[in-house]
Short mmCIF file of C-alpha atoms and ligand atoms in Angstrom, two decimals:
data_model
loop_
_atom_site.label_atom_id
_atom_site.label_comp_id
_atom_site.label_asym_id
_atom_site.label_seq_id
_atom_site.Cartn_x
_atom_site.Cartn_y
_atom_site.Cartn_z
CA MET A 234 0.15 0.12 -0.09
CA ASN A 235 1.40 3.36 -1.04
CA ARG A 236 0.71 5.73 2.12
CA GLU A 237 4.28 7.86 1.45
CA ARG A 238 1.97 11.10 1.76
CA ILE A 239 0.54 10.56 4.60
CA GLU A 240 3.15 8.46 6.65
CA SER A 241 4.40 11.73 8.38
CA LEU A 242 0.72 12.54 9.85
CA TYR A 243 0.46 9.14 10.89
CA TYR A 244 3.57 8.93 12.22
CA LYS A 245 4.57 12.61 14.02
CA THR A 246 0.56 13.13 15.24
CA TYR A 247 -0.23 9.59 16.83
CA ASN A 248 3.15 7.88 17.01
CA TYR A 249 1.75 4.70 15.44
CA ASN A 250 -0.89 4.97 18.03
CA THR A 251 -3.86 2.77 16.00
CA GLU A 252 -6.66 4.03 18.33
CA ASN A 253 -6.34 7.34 16.69
CA ILE A 254 -5.80 6.35 12.83
CA GLU A 255 -6.95 3.23 11.48
CA ILE A 256 -5.97 2.06 7.99
CA PHE A 257 -8.14 -0.60 5.55
CA TYR A 258 -7.47 -1.83 2.78
CA GLY A 259 -10.17 -1.19 0.05
CA ASP A 260 -10.38 -0.92 -3.71
CA MET A 261 -12.31 1.50 -5.84
CA GLY A 262 -13.23 -1.95 -8.03
CA ASP A 263 -14.08 -3.79 -5.54
CA SER A 264 -17.84 -3.10 -4.25
CA SER A 265 -17.33 -6.11 -1.25
CA SER A 266 -14.34 -4.19 -0.10
CA LEU A 267 -15.86 -0.47 0.12
CA ASN A 268 -19.46 -2.07 1.54
CA ARG A 269 -17.34 -3.81 4.57
CA ILE A 270 -15.33 -0.76 5.29
CA ILE A 271 -18.39 1.30 5.32
CA ARG A 272 -20.08 -1.07 7.70
CA LYS A 273 -17.59 -0.97 10.29
CA CYS A 274 -16.26 2.26 10.19
CA LYS A 275 -20.01 3.73 10.53
CA PRO A 276 -18.41 6.90 9.05
CA ASP A 277 -20.07 10.62 9.42
CA GLU A 278 -18.46 11.81 6.42
CA ILE A 279 -16.85 10.16 3.32
CA TYR A 280 -14.22 12.28 1.31
CA ASN A 281 -14.00 10.03 -1.98
CA LEU A 282 -10.53 11.50 -3.39
CA ALA A 283 -9.65 8.18 -4.86
CA ALA A 284 -8.91 7.81 -8.81
CA GLN A 285 -6.26 7.41 -11.39
CA SER A 286 -6.08 10.99 -11.52
CA HIS A 287 -3.58 11.35 -14.82
CA VAL A 288 -5.65 12.83 -17.52
CA GLY A 289 -2.67 11.96 -19.75
CA VAL A 290 -2.55 8.66 -18.44
CA SER A 291 -6.17 7.97 -19.09
CA PHE A 292 -5.98 8.17 -22.68
CA LYS A 293 -3.71 4.73 -22.16
CA ILE A 294 -5.62 2.91 -19.66
CA PRO A 295 -9.60 4.31 -19.92
CA GLU A 296 -11.05 1.20 -19.64
CA TYR A 297 -9.50 1.22 -15.73
CA THR A 298 -9.87 4.77 -15.43
CA CYS A 299 -13.51 4.86 -16.61
CA ASP A 300 -13.91 1.72 -13.72
CA VAL A 301 -12.42 3.32 -10.83
CA VAL A 302 -12.89 7.13 -11.74
CA GLY A 303 -17.01 6.69 -12.86
CA LEU A 304 -18.51 3.34 -11.35
CA GLY A 305 -16.35 3.43 -8.15
CA VAL A 306 -18.39 6.19 -6.97
CA VAL A 307 -21.21 4.43 -7.56
CA ARG A 308 -20.11 1.74 -5.49
CA ILE A 309 -19.77 4.04 -2.54
CA LEU A 310 -22.92 6.10 -3.35
CA ASP A 311 -24.93 2.33 -3.57
CA ALA A 312 -23.15 1.23 -0.25
CA LEU A 313 -24.30 4.23 1.53
CA LYS A 314 -27.67 4.24 0.04
CA ASP A 315 -29.65 1.61 2.19
CA PHE A 316 -27.12 2.29 4.93
CA THR A 317 -28.50 2.93 8.89
CA ILE A 318 -26.24 5.83 9.06
CA LYS A 319 -27.10 8.98 7.25
CA THR A 320 -23.40 9.67 6.10
CA LYS A 321 -22.53 12.43 3.92
CA PHE A 322 -20.53 12.19 1.12
CA TYR A 323 -18.05 14.47 -0.62
CA GLN A 324 -17.29 13.64 -4.39
CA ALA A 325 -13.71 15.13 -5.98
CA SER A 326 -15.43 16.42 -9.15
CA SER A 327 -13.03 18.28 -11.42
CA SER A 328 -12.77 21.25 -13.44
CA GLU A 329 -11.37 18.66 -16.48
CA MET A 330 -15.42 18.18 -16.92
CA PHE A 331 -15.78 21.27 -18.58
CA GLY A 332 -13.40 20.33 -21.24
CA ASN A 333 -13.13 22.73 -24.01
CA SER A 334 -16.68 23.91 -23.76
CA SER A 335 -15.64 27.42 -22.92
CA ASN A 336 -13.28 29.76 -23.17
CA GLN A 337 -15.22 32.24 -20.66
CA ILE A 338 -14.85 31.96 -17.10
CA GLN A 339 -16.10 28.93 -15.60
CA ASN A 340 -18.90 28.33 -13.00
CA GLU A 341 -21.28 25.93 -11.61
CA VAL A 342 -23.90 26.19 -14.71
CA THR A 343 -21.41 26.15 -17.57
CA PRO A 344 -21.94 23.39 -19.55
CA PHE A 345 -19.65 20.12 -19.82
CA LEU A 346 -17.59 19.05 -22.64
CA PRO A 347 -15.10 16.68 -21.09
CA SER A 348 -11.91 16.11 -23.38
CA SER A 349 -10.44 12.96 -22.22
CA PRO A 350 -11.71 9.53 -20.70
CA TYR A 351 -10.91 10.79 -17.32
CA GLY A 352 -12.95 13.96 -17.82
CA CYS A 353 -15.82 11.79 -18.69
CA ALA A 354 -15.74 9.35 -16.44
CA LYS A 355 -15.28 12.65 -13.82
CA ALA A 356 -18.80 13.81 -15.46
CA PHE A 357 -20.30 10.55 -15.14
CA ALA A 358 -19.48 10.63 -11.47
CA TYR A 359 -20.84 14.27 -10.80
CA TYR A 360 -24.10 13.12 -12.34
CA MET A 361 -24.56 9.83 -10.61
CA THR A 362 -23.36 11.86 -7.19
CA ARG A 363 -26.35 14.19 -8.26
CA VAL A 364 -29.05 11.53 -8.72
CA TYR A 365 -28.36 9.79 -5.68
CA ARG A 366 -28.85 13.30 -3.67
CA GLU A 367 -32.49 14.04 -5.58
CA ALA A 368 -33.80 10.49 -5.73
CA TYR A 369 -32.75 9.13 -2.20
CA ASN A 370 -32.38 12.16 -0.22
CA MET A 371 -28.66 11.50 0.27
CA PHE A 372 -25.93 14.27 1.33
CA ALA A 373 -23.82 14.06 -1.72
CA CYS A 374 -22.14 17.01 -2.93
CA ASN A 375 -19.55 17.62 -5.86
CA GLY A 376 -16.54 20.32 -5.25
CA ILE A 377 -15.68 20.86 -8.92
CA LEU A 378 -12.16 21.49 -8.30
CA PHE A 379 -9.82 23.49 -10.59
CA ASN A 380 -6.13 22.45 -10.71
CA HIS A 381 -4.74 22.37 -6.80
CA GLU A 382 -0.99 22.30 -6.47
CA SER A 383 1.63 21.57 -3.71
CA PRO A 384 4.86 20.32 -2.79
CA ARG A 385 3.10 16.64 -2.54
CA ARG A 386 1.38 16.70 -6.08
CA GLY A 387 2.48 14.07 -8.09
CA GLU A 388 6.16 14.00 -10.11
CA ASN A 389 3.86 13.26 -13.08
CA PHE A 390 1.74 16.56 -13.26
CA VAL A 391 3.31 19.39 -15.01
CA THR A 392 3.96 22.21 -11.98
CA ARG A 393 5.88 19.13 -9.91
CA LYS A 394 7.80 18.08 -12.37
CA ILE A 395 8.61 21.94 -13.57
CA THR A 396 9.48 22.58 -9.93
CA LEU A 397 11.44 19.54 -9.23
CA SER A 398 13.23 18.93 -12.38
CA LEU A 399 14.69 22.81 -12.27
CA ALA A 400 15.51 22.57 -8.99
CA ARG A 401 17.39 19.28 -10.26
CA ILE A 402 18.86 21.08 -12.94
CA LYS A 403 19.96 24.34 -10.88
CA LEU A 404 21.86 21.39 -8.36
CA GLY A 405 23.59 19.84 -11.46
CA LEU A 406 21.87 16.54 -11.65
CA GLN A 407 19.78 17.33 -14.61
CA GLU A 408 20.62 18.92 -17.91
CA LYS A 409 16.95 19.61 -19.32
CA LEU A 410 13.27 19.70 -18.83
CA PHE A 411 11.74 18.12 -20.97
CA LEU A 412 7.57 19.34 -21.86
CA GLY A 413 4.56 19.49 -23.62
CA ASN A 414 1.92 21.75 -24.49
CA LEU A 415 3.00 24.88 -23.10
CA ASP A 416 0.38 26.92 -24.10
CA ALA A 417 -2.37 25.26 -21.89
CA LYS A 418 -4.12 27.44 -19.35
CA ARG A 419 -4.94 26.19 -15.85
CA ASP A 420 -6.58 27.95 -12.85
CA TRP A 421 -3.99 26.75 -10.12
CA GLY A 422 -4.36 26.87 -6.37
CA TYR A 423 -2.99 25.61 -3.14
CA ALA A 424 -4.24 22.12 -2.30
CA LYS A 425 -4.60 23.24 1.04
CA ASP A 426 -6.93 25.72 0.75
CA TYR A 427 -8.92 23.33 -1.32
CA VAL A 428 -9.26 21.01 1.69
CA GLU A 429 -10.81 23.25 3.77
CA ALA A 430 -13.35 23.91 0.93
CA MET A 431 -13.84 20.34 0.84
CA TRP A 432 -14.77 20.26 4.68
CA LEU A 433 -17.03 23.60 4.56
CA ILE A 434 -18.78 21.45 1.60
CA LEU A 435 -19.87 18.75 3.79
CA GLN A 436 -20.43 21.44 6.96
CA ASN A 437 -22.88 23.83 4.69
CA ASP A 438 -27.03 23.38 5.83
CA LYS A 439 -27.47 21.78 2.44
CA ALA A 440 -25.97 19.21 -0.10
CA ASP A 441 -24.80 21.11 -3.21
CA ASP A 442 -22.20 21.32 -5.47
CA PHE A 443 -19.41 24.18 -5.89
CA VAL A 444 -16.61 25.74 -8.30
CA ILE A 445 -13.52 25.75 -6.04
CA ALA A 446 -11.13 28.16 -7.87
CA THR A 447 -8.84 31.08 -7.65
CA ASN A 448 -10.37 33.09 -10.69
CA GLU A 449 -7.07 33.45 -12.34
CA THR A 450 -5.79 31.40 -15.39
CA HIS A 451 -2.07 30.84 -16.17
CA THR A 452 -0.10 29.12 -19.02
CA VAL A 453 2.14 26.41 -18.52
CA ARG A 454 4.79 28.50 -19.99
CA GLU A 455 4.38 31.18 -17.31
CA PHE A 456 4.41 28.62 -14.77
CA ALA A 457 7.98 27.45 -15.80
CA GLU A 458 9.29 31.20 -16.23
CA LYS A 459 8.52 32.31 -13.06
CA ALA A 460 9.88 28.89 -11.08
CA ALA A 461 12.82 29.13 -13.17
CA LYS A 462 13.66 32.71 -12.14
CA LEU A 463 13.07 31.96 -8.10
CA LEU A 464 16.41 29.56 -9.14
CA ASP A 465 18.09 32.55 -10.74
CA PHE A 466 17.50 31.11 -14.44
CA ASP A 467 16.30 33.96 -16.96
CA ILE A 468 14.28 31.87 -19.58
CA GLU A 469 14.50 33.67 -23.16
CA TRP A 470 11.58 31.79 -25.69
CA GLN A 471 12.65 30.43 -29.16
CA GLY A 472 11.14 28.61 -32.02
CA GLU A 473 7.24 27.74 -31.73
CA GLY A 474 5.19 24.46 -31.20
CA ILE A 475 7.52 21.50 -31.16
CA ASN A 476 10.60 23.72 -32.06
CA GLU A 477 9.98 26.04 -29.19
CA LYS A 478 13.20 26.09 -26.46
CA GLY A 479 13.72 27.76 -23.06
CA ILE A 480 17.23 29.20 -23.25
CA ASP A 481 18.57 30.81 -19.77
CA SER A 482 19.68 33.93 -20.98
CA ASN A 483 22.64 33.94 -18.27
CA THR A 484 24.51 30.68 -19.93
CA GLY A 485 22.97 30.38 -23.37
CA LYS A 486 22.09 26.87 -22.13
CA ILE A 487 18.98 25.20 -23.51
CA ILE A 488 16.96 24.26 -20.28
CA ILE A 489 14.02 23.38 -21.43
CA GLU A 490 12.84 21.62 -24.69
CA VAL A 491 9.29 20.99 -26.22
CA ILE A 492 8.94 16.98 -26.82
CA PRO A 493 5.88 15.61 -28.95
CA LYS A 494 5.65 12.66 -26.08
CA PHE A 495 3.85 14.61 -23.83
CA TYR A 496 1.50 16.17 -25.64
CA ARG A 497 -1.84 14.55 -25.26
CA PRO A 498 -4.16 13.41 -28.11
CA LEU A 499 -6.92 16.04 -27.14
CA ASP A 500 -5.77 18.38 -24.47
CA VAL A 501 -7.99 21.08 -22.52
CA ASN A 502 -6.50 24.48 -23.35
CA PHE A 503 -8.50 26.96 -21.12
CA LEU A 504 -9.62 26.33 -17.91
CA LEU A 505 -10.32 29.29 -15.63
CA GLY A 506 -13.22 28.93 -12.56
CA ASP A 507 -15.48 31.54 -11.24
CA SER A 508 -15.41 30.07 -6.72
CA SER A 509 -18.28 33.15 -6.00
CA LYS A 510 -20.94 30.67 -4.92
CA ALA A 511 -18.33 29.40 -2.31
CA LYS A 512 -17.39 32.86 -1.45
CA LYS A 513 -21.25 33.87 -0.59
CA GLU A 514 -22.05 30.52 0.58
CA LEU A 515 -19.46 28.98 2.39
CA ASN A 516 -17.05 31.91 3.45
CA TRP A 517 -14.18 30.42 1.31
CA HIS A 518 -11.70 31.99 -0.83
CA PRO A 519 -8.19 31.28 -1.69
CA LYS A 520 -4.93 32.49 0.93
CA VAL A 521 -2.43 31.32 -1.53
CA ASN A 522 -1.66 33.24 -4.92
CA PHE A 523 0.04 31.93 -7.93
CA ASN A 524 3.34 33.41 -6.94
CA GLU A 525 3.25 31.85 -3.54
CA LEU A 526 2.49 28.99 -4.59
CA ILE A 527 5.04 28.25 -7.10
CA GLU A 528 7.77 29.71 -4.41
CA ILE A 529 5.95 27.24 -2.11
CA MET A 530 6.86 24.42 -4.95
CA VAL A 531 10.23 25.42 -5.50
CA ASN A 532 11.40 25.92 -1.83
CA ALA A 533 10.11 22.41 -1.24
CA ASP A 534 11.92 21.15 -3.81
CA LEU A 535 14.92 22.42 -3.78
CA GLU A 536 15.47 20.92 0.05
CA ASN A 537 14.02 17.62 -1.69
CA VAL A 538 17.04 17.62 -4.35
CA LYS A 539 19.74 18.82 -1.61
CA LYS A 540 18.57 16.02 1.17
CA ILE A 541 18.41 13.08 -1.42
CA ASN A 542 20.01 13.43 -4.71
CA TYR A 543 16.95 13.04 -6.25
CA MET A 544 17.24 10.54 -9.09
CA LYS A 545 13.70 10.54 -11.74
CA SER A 546 13.02 10.26 -15.18
CA PHE A 547 9.24 11.44 -16.05
CA ASN A 548 7.04 9.02 -18.12
CA GLU A 549 4.32 11.54 -18.52
O1 LIG B 894 -1.47 19.25 -17.05
C1 LIG B 894 0.41 20.02 -20.01
C2 LIG B 894 -0.95 19.31 -19.93
O2 LIG B 894 -1.08 16.97 -15.68
C3 LIG B 894 -1.63 20.45 -17.04
C4 LIG B 894 -5.55 16.66 -12.29
O3 LIG B 894 -5.27 16.90 -11.26
O4 LIG B 894 -6.10 18.76 -12.56
C5 LIG B 894 -4.91 17.70 -13.16
O5 LIG B 894 -5.04 18.20 -14.63
C6 LIG B 894 -1.41 20.89 -18.32
C7 LIG B 894 -1.97 19.95 -19.68
O6 LIG B 894 -3.00 18.70 -15.00
C8 LIG B 894 3.51 18.06 -19.59
O7 LIG B 894 -0.90 18.78 -21.65
C9 LIG B 894 2.51 20.18 -21.00
O8 LIG B 894 -2.63 20.71 -20.30
O9 LIG B 894 -0.60 19.01 -14.81
P1 LIG B 894 -1.49 18.21 -15.27
P2 LIG B 894 -4.27 18.65 -15.77
O10 LIG B 894 -4.09 17.50 -16.95
O11 LIG B 894 -4.85 19.83 -15.90
C10 LIG B 894 -7.31 18.59 -12.89
C11 LIG B 894 -8.17 19.37 -12.12
C12 LIG B 894 -7.86 16.96 -12.23
O12 LIG B 894 -8.64 17.10 -12.26
C13 LIG B 894 -6.53 15.75 -12.52
O13 LIG B 894 -6.80 15.02 -11.82
O14 LIG B 894 0.08 20.96 -18.76
N1 LIG B 894 1.79 19.75 -20.13
N2 LIG B 894 3.61 19.47 -20.55
C14 LIG B 894 2.08 18.53 -19.44
N3 LIG B 894 1.55 18.24 -18.41
C15 LIG B 894 2.03 16.85 -17.95
N4 LIG B 894 1.48 15.67 -16.74
N5 LIG B 894 3.44 16.77 -18.07
C16 LIG B 894 3.97 17.58 -19.24
O15 LIG B 894 5.34 17.25 -19.26
#
């Protein structure tokens, strides 16, 4: 079981005192394990963040992605439907459901047009959450979360790939950072702020759906440029499309290259969220802005790389 990201919490806070935290084996593809856990734990709240969450990878394993991301949610909802306890259910819905439907700011009434197997599976799960809420009067909610990042982000997602690679380049452990679509625009927030929003959604008086976003959008290129600047690189871009290169003007070295391998068969070009409903009804707003987020991630990765001579190859 991979529990690297919660290991410190488990150890530091509870010193492996299993009376406080208990971990169960379960699988989104296995209803019997989900049923068993729910019956044993009788949870007040469930936050479903389980997924094959990499959009690029979902093109390579579409059936598996749809099973765990889409049907997995039905398995939980159906287990909760006839359960004696009124468990509140949070579904991690995603801005990927909007896909390429709009190049205007997106809110709770913007139509979905998912552009990946992952986006389709998330849209299915979103609608099933609503259906169970309305049909069975369940407290089931969707948080439609735009990209949220932190030093704990998986290394094959673009923000972390950039901060980790640039830190390695800075310390002489890697020569270049290879990327795909630099023009994609994302609304990137800080994961810690978004976790607070998830919790607030379930503390609300009524079950409802909310967009959680920063209301700002930036390109991948801009993220890379700003991360590089924090490490004293000064990126100048040359060329276009797959011939584009990022050169450090201090040394004249190419440190960023675009390669076709990292392009998706279909990409989402523009995501920008309007979280005014969450602000009004949950009193939620993001505390960490784009520049601060990049700084947090760059500093963390510089420390990581110094500590453990980080060796890494990127598949996505
Ligand atoms: O890509 C482009 C890529 O993989 C962002 C997941 O948490 O947020 C995330 O999905 C953009 C895309 O995240 C590389 O083509 C360029 O346009 O970091 P990402 P994502 O696809 O936006 C949503 C809200 C979720 O729900 C998902 O679970 O960056 N890009 N070059 C690249 N992306 C990657 N991974 N690697 C590259 O080399």
